[in-house]
Short mmCIF file of C-alpha atoms in Angstrom, two decimals:
data_model
loop_
_atom_site.label_atom_id
_atom_site.label_comp_id
_atom_site.label_asym_id
_atom_site.label_seq_id
_atom_site.Cartn_x
_atom_site.Cartn_y
_atom_site.Cartn_z
CA MET A 1 0.00 0.00 0.00
CA ARG A 2 1.00 3.59 -0.38
CA ARG A 3 2.32 5.29 2.70
CA PRO A 4 -0.41 7.20 4.52
CA VAL A 5 -0.39 10.94 3.93
CA LEU A 6 0.86 12.90 6.92
CA LEU A 7 -1.51 15.75 7.73
CA VAL A 8 0.04 18.19 10.19
CA VAL A 9 -2.78 19.83 12.15
CA ALA A 10 -1.76 23.28 13.39
CA HIS A 11 -3.78 25.59 15.60
CA GLY A 12 -3.50 28.70 13.45
CA SER A 13 -3.04 32.33 14.46
CA ARG A 14 -3.71 35.87 13.32
CA ASP A 15 0.04 36.40 13.70
CA PRO A 16 1.64 35.68 10.29
CA ARG A 17 4.80 34.41 12.00
CA HIS A 18 2.84 31.39 13.22
CA ALA A 19 1.92 29.99 9.82
CA ALA A 20 5.36 30.84 8.41
CA THR A 21 7.01 28.82 11.19
CA VAL A 22 4.64 25.88 10.73
CA HIS A 23 5.42 25.78 7.01
CA ALA A 24 9.16 25.93 7.74
CA LEU A 25 8.83 22.95 10.09
CA VAL A 26 6.87 21.00 7.48
CA ARG A 27 9.58 21.69 4.92
CA ARG A 28 12.12 20.28 7.38
CA VAL A 29 10.01 17.13 7.80
CA ARG A 30 9.82 16.66 4.03
CA SER A 31 13.59 17.06 3.75
CA LEU A 32 14.13 14.31 6.34
CA ARG A 33 11.85 11.84 4.57
CA PRO A 34 11.72 12.43 0.82
CA GLY A 35 8.79 10.72 -0.80
CA LEU A 36 6.46 11.11 2.17
CA ARG A 37 3.54 13.33 1.30
CA VAL A 38 3.08 15.94 4.03
CA GLU A 39 0.13 18.35 4.06
CA THR A 40 -0.73 21.13 6.48
CA GLY A 41 -4.16 22.12 7.78
CA PHE A 42 -5.17 24.74 10.34
CA LEU A 43 -7.94 24.63 12.92
CA ASP A 44 -8.53 28.38 12.82
CA PHE A 45 -7.41 31.72 11.33
CA ASN A 46 -5.27 30.28 8.50
CA VAL A 47 -5.88 28.34 5.32
CA PRO A 48 -6.13 25.65 4.25
CA SER A 49 -8.47 24.34 6.91
CA VAL A 50 -8.16 20.77 8.14
CA LYS A 51 -11.62 20.04 6.73
CA GLY A 52 -10.64 21.43 3.33
CA VAL A 53 -7.44 19.39 3.13
CA LEU A 54 -9.26 16.18 4.04
CA GLU A 55 -11.90 16.80 1.38
CA SER A 56 -9.20 17.47 -1.23
CA LEU A 57 -7.35 14.28 -0.31
CA ASP A 58 -10.55 12.27 -0.58
CA ALA A 59 -11.29 13.77 -4.00
CA GLU A 60 -7.82 12.69 -5.17
CA GLY A 61 -8.46 9.11 -4.12
CA VAL A 62 -6.26 9.12 -1.00
CA ARG A 63 -7.56 6.63 1.53
CA ASP A 64 -5.10 6.61 4.46
CA VAL A 65 -4.16 9.66 6.51
CA VAL A 66 -2.21 10.18 9.72
CA ALA A 67 -3.46 13.37 11.37
CA LEU A 68 -0.73 14.72 13.62
CA PRO A 69 -1.61 17.43 16.17
CA LEU A 70 1.11 20.07 16.17
CA LEU A 71 0.84 20.35 19.94
CA LEU A 72 3.30 19.86 22.77
CA THR A 73 0.83 18.66 25.39
CA ARG A 74 -2.36 16.66 25.33
CA ALA A 75 -4.97 19.23 26.32
CA PHE A 76 -8.32 20.45 24.97
CA HIS A 77 -7.34 20.76 21.31
CA ALA A 78 -5.97 17.22 21.16
CA LYS A 79 -8.77 15.71 23.23
CA ALA A 80 -11.77 17.54 21.74
CA ASP A 81 -11.21 19.98 18.87
CA ILE A 82 -9.13 17.79 16.58
CA PRO A 83 -11.20 14.58 17.06
CA ALA A 84 -14.34 16.62 16.31
CA VAL A 85 -12.89 17.93 13.04
CA LEU A 86 -11.61 14.50 12.00
CA ALA A 87 -15.04 12.99 12.71
CA GLN A 88 -16.44 15.19 9.93
CA ALA A 89 -14.00 13.85 7.33
CA PRO A 90 -15.25 12.06 4.21
CA PRO A 91 -16.20 8.52 5.26
CA ARG A 92 -13.92 6.83 2.72
CA LEU A 93 -10.83 8.17 4.50
CA ARG A 94 -9.14 5.99 7.09
CA ILE A 95 -7.65 8.41 9.62
CA SER A 96 -5.33 7.67 12.52
CA GLN A 97 -4.80 10.52 14.97
CA ALA A 98 -1.19 10.60 16.11
CA ALA A 99 -0.09 11.44 19.61
CA VAL A 100 0.96 14.97 20.50
CA LEU A 101 4.66 15.74 20.25
CA GLY A 102 5.56 15.96 23.90
CA PRO A 103 7.07 14.87 26.09
CA SER A 104 10.13 13.64 24.23
CA PRO A 105 13.88 13.67 24.88
CA LEU A 106 14.24 15.14 21.41
CA LEU A 107 12.23 18.17 22.44
CA THR A 108 14.46 18.65 25.47
CA SER A 109 17.43 18.53 23.09
CA ALA A 110 15.74 21.16 20.95
CA LEU A 111 15.27 23.40 24.00
CA GLU A 112 18.98 23.12 24.77
CA ARG A 113 19.81 23.83 21.12
CA ARG A 114 17.86 27.08 21.33
CA LEU A 115 19.57 28.07 24.61
CA TYR A 116 23.02 27.48 23.12
CA GLU A 117 22.06 29.44 20.01
CA ALA A 118 21.09 32.28 22.37
CA GLY A 119 24.60 32.36 23.83
CA LEU A 120 24.87 29.75 26.56
CA THR A 121 27.36 26.88 26.50
CA PRO A 122 27.31 23.48 28.21
CA ALA A 123 29.84 24.87 30.70
CA ASP A 124 27.20 27.39 31.86
CA LYS A 125 24.72 24.74 32.98
CA PRO A 126 25.76 24.40 36.65
CA SER A 127 25.42 28.14 37.26
CA THR A 128 22.31 28.78 35.14
CA GLY A 129 18.69 28.49 36.17
CA VAL A 130 16.20 27.84 33.40
CA VAL A 131 12.56 28.83 33.15
CA LEU A 132 10.66 26.28 31.08
CA ALA A 133 8.02 28.67 29.76
CA SER A 134 4.90 27.02 28.35
CA ALA A 135 1.81 28.59 26.80
CA GLY A 136 -0.26 27.22 29.68
CA SER A 137 -3.48 25.23 29.93
CA SER A 138 -6.44 24.69 32.21
CA ASP A 139 -5.98 20.94 31.74
CA PRO A 140 -4.30 19.40 34.83
CA GLU A 141 -2.73 16.64 32.73
CA ALA A 142 -0.95 19.18 30.53
CA ILE A 143 0.29 21.17 33.52
CA ALA A 144 1.60 18.03 35.19
CA VAL A 145 3.54 17.10 32.06
CA ILE A 146 5.29 20.49 31.97
CA ALA A 147 6.22 20.17 35.65
CA GLU A 148 7.63 16.68 35.06
CA ILE A 149 9.70 17.87 32.08
CA ALA A 150 11.17 20.60 34.29
CA ARG A 151 12.05 18.08 37.01
CA GLU A 152 13.70 15.71 34.56
CA TRP A 153 15.60 18.49 32.78
CA ARG A 154 17.03 19.70 36.07
CA HIS A 155 18.84 16.36 36.43
CA THR A 156 20.90 17.02 33.29
CA GLY A 157 23.10 19.55 35.06
CA TRP A 158 21.30 22.90 35.23
CA CYS A 159 21.43 24.89 38.47
CA ALA A 160 17.62 24.67 38.61
CA VAL A 161 14.66 24.46 36.23
CA ARG A 162 11.27 25.99 36.97
CA PRO A 163 8.08 25.65 34.91
CA ALA A 164 6.11 28.78 34.03
CA PHE A 165 2.96 29.50 32.05
CA ALA A 166 1.80 32.37 29.86
CA SER A 167 -1.88 31.73 30.58
CA ALA A 168 -4.36 29.73 32.66
CA SER A 169 -1.80 28.59 35.28
CA LEU A 170 0.87 29.99 37.58
CA PRO A 171 3.64 30.94 37.96
CA ARG A 172 4.16 33.43 35.16
CA THR A 173 7.55 33.68 33.46
CA GLU A 174 8.58 36.79 35.40
CA GLN A 175 7.74 35.10 38.71
CA ALA A 176 9.85 32.07 37.85
CA VAL A 177 12.76 34.30 36.82
CA ARG A 178 12.66 36.00 40.22
CA GLU A 179 12.45 32.63 42.02
CA LEU A 180 15.62 31.48 40.31
CA ARG A 181 17.39 34.74 41.20
CA ALA A 182 16.38 34.26 44.82
CA LEU A 183 17.64 30.69 44.67
CA GLY A 184 21.12 32.01 43.87
CA CYS A 185 21.55 31.02 40.23
CA ALA A 186 24.30 33.17 38.70
CA ARG A 187 22.28 33.65 35.52
CA VAL A 188 18.72 32.97 34.45
CA ALA A 189 17.61 31.79 31.01
CA VAL A 190 14.10 31.49 29.63
CA ALA A 191 13.41 28.58 27.28
CA PRO A 192 10.02 28.94 25.55
CA TYR A 193 8.39 25.54 25.26
CA VAL A 194 6.31 26.66 22.31
CA LEU A 195 6.45 25.77 18.64
CA ALA A 196 5.79 29.08 16.89
CA PRO A 197 5.62 32.82 17.56
CA GLY A 198 2.33 34.43 18.50
CA PHE A 199 0.40 36.13 21.27
CA LEU A 200 1.40 33.85 24.16
CA PRO A 201 5.05 33.50 23.11
CA ASP A 202 5.19 37.29 23.01
CA ARG A 203 3.87 37.32 26.58
CA ILE A 204 6.63 34.89 27.55
CA ALA A 205 9.19 37.21 25.97
CA ARG A 206 7.89 40.18 27.96
CA GLY A 207 8.06 38.11 31.13
CA ALA A 208 11.71 37.36 30.37
CA ALA A 209 12.71 41.02 30.60
CA GLU A 210 14.70 40.44 33.80
CA ALA A 211 16.36 37.24 32.55
CA ASP A 212 19.89 37.13 31.15
CA VAL A 213 19.03 34.93 28.18
CA LEU A 214 15.87 34.42 26.14
CA ALA A 215 15.90 31.52 23.71
CA ASP A 216 13.89 31.38 20.51
CA VAL A 217 10.78 29.23 20.05
CA LEU A 218 11.34 25.62 19.02
CA GLY A 219 10.15 26.25 15.46
CA PRO A 220 11.70 24.13 12.71
CA ALA A 221 14.47 22.68 14.86
CA PRO A 222 15.61 19.35 13.38
CA GLU A 223 14.78 17.56 16.63
CA VAL A 224 11.17 18.74 16.38
CA ALA A 225 10.93 17.44 12.82
CA ARG A 226 12.25 14.08 13.98
CA VAL A 227 9.57 13.89 16.67
CA LEU A 228 6.90 14.50 14.03
CA LEU A 229 8.21 11.54 12.05
CA GLU A 230 8.33 9.36 15.16
CA ARG A 231 4.68 10.14 15.91
CA TYR A 232 3.77 9.49 12.28
CA ASP A 233 5.44 6.08 12.33
CA GLU A 234 3.65 5.13 15.55
CA ALA A 235 0.26 6.19 14.21
CA ARG A 236 0.53 4.50 10.84
CA VAL A 237 0.71 1.04 12.43
CA PRO A 238 -3.09 0.81 13.00
CA LEU A 239 -3.67 1.80 9.38
CA LEU A 240 -1.33 -0.90 8.13
CA ALA A 241 -3.11 -3.46 10.30
CA ALA A 242 -6.52 -2.33 9.06
CA VAL A 243 -5.66 -3.16 5.45
CA GLY A 244 -3.66 -6.27 6.30
CA ALA A 245 -0.32 -4.79 5.13
#
């Protein structure tokens, strides 16, 4: 059988930097696996819509699709919004919804990549406190995942790692920066645990005003692209089984 089409499902934003970053990440995925068809659909604000892409694929005769949520935590969009949109797909399509991207050691590597690109070095780790700054969620599961990532990341040699949230939960980025100062870290860095620029990442950046280092968003980091392909490979197994391949 043909390989299932990978449909990357992005949230969408009024900020044009969001869609540009999503498309850059998708180009990176295509470069890592030539021959895999990768499409992009947005839930809101941007085109094409997820519904429109699915209808176009059906009209072309595509039958197998892996829908991959471009999300770092499993919260409302992954649990409700995306399944609802996929349920409206043309009935001839066989769709497997992939898991969200996080947590993954590759994403932690991407966070460190961004910190080093912002000026830190591995030698700075013992004296540097890091704020793991997430967009935030009202979903307790998502918040617990961010806290666990921070705890695990601390064990890799940083002075300390604190989670922070741009919305829905506390502490805010600026509060976490001050906590790390009070703890005695010689420098404080903010690592945005977000995929693309936009309203909440901008709030994280403002909250990092008192930090020494602000890393860029994860964006099209090669590690992120590799996670997308890992999730695709995991999700295509049920499709292969369904057709007896």
